[in-house]
CSV table of C-alpha atoms in Angstrom, one decimal:
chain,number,residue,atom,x,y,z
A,1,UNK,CA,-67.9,-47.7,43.5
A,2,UNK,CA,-69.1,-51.0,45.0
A,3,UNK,CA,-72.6,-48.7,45.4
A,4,UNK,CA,-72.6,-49.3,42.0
A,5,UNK,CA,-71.1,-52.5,41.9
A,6,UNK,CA,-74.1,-53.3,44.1
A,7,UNK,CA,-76.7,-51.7,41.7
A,8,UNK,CA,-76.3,-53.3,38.7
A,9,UNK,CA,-76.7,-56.7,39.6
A,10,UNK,CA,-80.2,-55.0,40.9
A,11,UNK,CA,-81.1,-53.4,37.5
A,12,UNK,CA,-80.5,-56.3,35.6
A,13,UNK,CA,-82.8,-58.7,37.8
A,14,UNK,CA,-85.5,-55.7,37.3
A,15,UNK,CA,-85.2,-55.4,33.4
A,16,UNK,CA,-85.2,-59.5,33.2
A,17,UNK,CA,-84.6,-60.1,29.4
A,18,UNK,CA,-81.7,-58.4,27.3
A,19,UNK,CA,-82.2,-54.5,27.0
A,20,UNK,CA,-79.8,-52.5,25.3
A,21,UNK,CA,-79.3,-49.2,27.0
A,22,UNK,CA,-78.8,-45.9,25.9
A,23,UNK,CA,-75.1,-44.3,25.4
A,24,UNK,CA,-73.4,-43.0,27.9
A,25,UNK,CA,-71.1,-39.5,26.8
A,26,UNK,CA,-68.8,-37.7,28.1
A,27,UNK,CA,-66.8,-35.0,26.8
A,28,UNK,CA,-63.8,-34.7,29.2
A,29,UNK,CA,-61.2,-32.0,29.0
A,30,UNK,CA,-59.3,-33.8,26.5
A,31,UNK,CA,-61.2,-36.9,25.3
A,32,UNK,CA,-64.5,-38.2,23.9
A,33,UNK,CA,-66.0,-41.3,25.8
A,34,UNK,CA,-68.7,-43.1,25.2
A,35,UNK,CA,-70.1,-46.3,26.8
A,36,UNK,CA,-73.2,-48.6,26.1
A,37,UNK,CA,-74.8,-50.7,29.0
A,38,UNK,CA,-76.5,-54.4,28.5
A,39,UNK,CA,-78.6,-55.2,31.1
A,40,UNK,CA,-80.0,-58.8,31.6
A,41,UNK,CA,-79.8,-61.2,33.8
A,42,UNK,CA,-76.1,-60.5,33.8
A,43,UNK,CA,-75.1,-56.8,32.8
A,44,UNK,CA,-72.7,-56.2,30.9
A,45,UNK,CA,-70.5,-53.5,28.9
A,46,UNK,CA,-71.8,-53.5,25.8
A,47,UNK,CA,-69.6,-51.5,23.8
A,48,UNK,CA,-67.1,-48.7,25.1
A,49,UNK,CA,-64.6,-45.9,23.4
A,50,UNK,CA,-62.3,-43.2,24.5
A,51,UNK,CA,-61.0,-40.9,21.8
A,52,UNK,CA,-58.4,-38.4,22.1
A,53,UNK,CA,-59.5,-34.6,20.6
A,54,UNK,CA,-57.1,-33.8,17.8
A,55,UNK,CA,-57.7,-30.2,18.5
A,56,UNK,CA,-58.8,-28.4,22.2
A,57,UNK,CA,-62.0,-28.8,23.8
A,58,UNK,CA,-63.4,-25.5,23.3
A,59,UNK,CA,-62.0,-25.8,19.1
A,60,UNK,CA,-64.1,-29.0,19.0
A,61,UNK,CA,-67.0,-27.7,20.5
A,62,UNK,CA,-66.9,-24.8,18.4
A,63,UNK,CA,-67.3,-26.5,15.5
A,64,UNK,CA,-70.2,-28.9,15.4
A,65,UNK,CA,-68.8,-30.7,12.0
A,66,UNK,CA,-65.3,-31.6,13.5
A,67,UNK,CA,-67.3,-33.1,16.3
A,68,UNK,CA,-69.7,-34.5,14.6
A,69,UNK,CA,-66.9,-36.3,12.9
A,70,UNK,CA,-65.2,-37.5,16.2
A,71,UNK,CA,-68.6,-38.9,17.5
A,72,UNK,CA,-69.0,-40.7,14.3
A,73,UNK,CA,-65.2,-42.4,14.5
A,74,UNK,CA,-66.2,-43.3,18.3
A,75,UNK,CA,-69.7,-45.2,17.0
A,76,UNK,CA,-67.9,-47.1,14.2
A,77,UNK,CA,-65.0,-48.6,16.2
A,78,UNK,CA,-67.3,-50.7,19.0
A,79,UNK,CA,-71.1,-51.9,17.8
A,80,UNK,CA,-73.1,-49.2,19.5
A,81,UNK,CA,-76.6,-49.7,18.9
A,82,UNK,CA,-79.5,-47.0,18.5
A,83,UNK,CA,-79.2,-43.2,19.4
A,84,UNK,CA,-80.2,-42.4,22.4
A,85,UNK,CA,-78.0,-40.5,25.0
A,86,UNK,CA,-77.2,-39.9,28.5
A,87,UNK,CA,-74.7,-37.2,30.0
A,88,UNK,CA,-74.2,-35.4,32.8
A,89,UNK,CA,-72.7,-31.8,33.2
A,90,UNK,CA,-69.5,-30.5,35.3
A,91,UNK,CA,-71.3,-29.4,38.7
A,92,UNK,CA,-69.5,-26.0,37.7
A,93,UNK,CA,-72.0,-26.0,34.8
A,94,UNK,CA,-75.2,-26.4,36.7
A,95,UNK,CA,-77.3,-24.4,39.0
A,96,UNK,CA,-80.3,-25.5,40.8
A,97,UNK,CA,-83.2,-22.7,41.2
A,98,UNK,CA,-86.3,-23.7,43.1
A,99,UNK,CA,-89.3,-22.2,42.2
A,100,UNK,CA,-92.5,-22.1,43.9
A,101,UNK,CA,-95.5,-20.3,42.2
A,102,UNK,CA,-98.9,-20.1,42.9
A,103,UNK,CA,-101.9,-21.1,40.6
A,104,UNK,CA,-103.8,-18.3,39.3
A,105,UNK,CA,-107.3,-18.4,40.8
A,106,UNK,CA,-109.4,-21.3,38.5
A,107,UNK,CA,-106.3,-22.8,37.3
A,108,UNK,CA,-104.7,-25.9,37.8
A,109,UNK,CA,-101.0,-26.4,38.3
A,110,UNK,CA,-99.9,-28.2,35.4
């Protein structure tokens, strides 16, 4: 934590003015939470949310409406601003593959 204590402080100086950053969401095991970054010459928490699911995780993920509807309850209660969005996924959820691959002959690599 004081990594990121540290960092902050570092982004702000960087971004100089006021910059509104994107939402932060995270879909825990039995909440939705959503967080929204200011960064300036002093950072600050914007806006932030935790909601309780009024069902399970996998019935609310299941049905895009019903979360829809959450998301929408979570935006209205703190003064989120635009739509962008940043999440991460349970490392259980990821895999890494490398690949490496060869350019056909005459062709670049991108």
């Amino acid at each position: 934590m004081s990594a990121l204590r540290s960092l902050v402080p570092a982004l702000g100086s960087l971004v100089g003015s006021r910059r509104i950053g994107p939402l932060g969401l995270e879909l825990s095991s039995e909440r939705l939470h959503l967080v929204q970054m200011q960064l300036g010459d002093t950072p600050s928490v914007r806006a932030a949310v935790s909601l309780p699911y009024r069902c399970t995780r996998d019935a609310l993920l299941s049905e895009p409406a019903r979360l829809r509807r959450l998301v929408a309850e979570a935006l209205s209660r703190q003064p989120f601003k635009g739509r962008g969005v940043v999440s991460s996924l349970p490392a259980a959820d990821v895999t890494i593959l490398p690949v490496a691959f060869r350019p056909a002959a005459g062709q670049d690599d991108s």
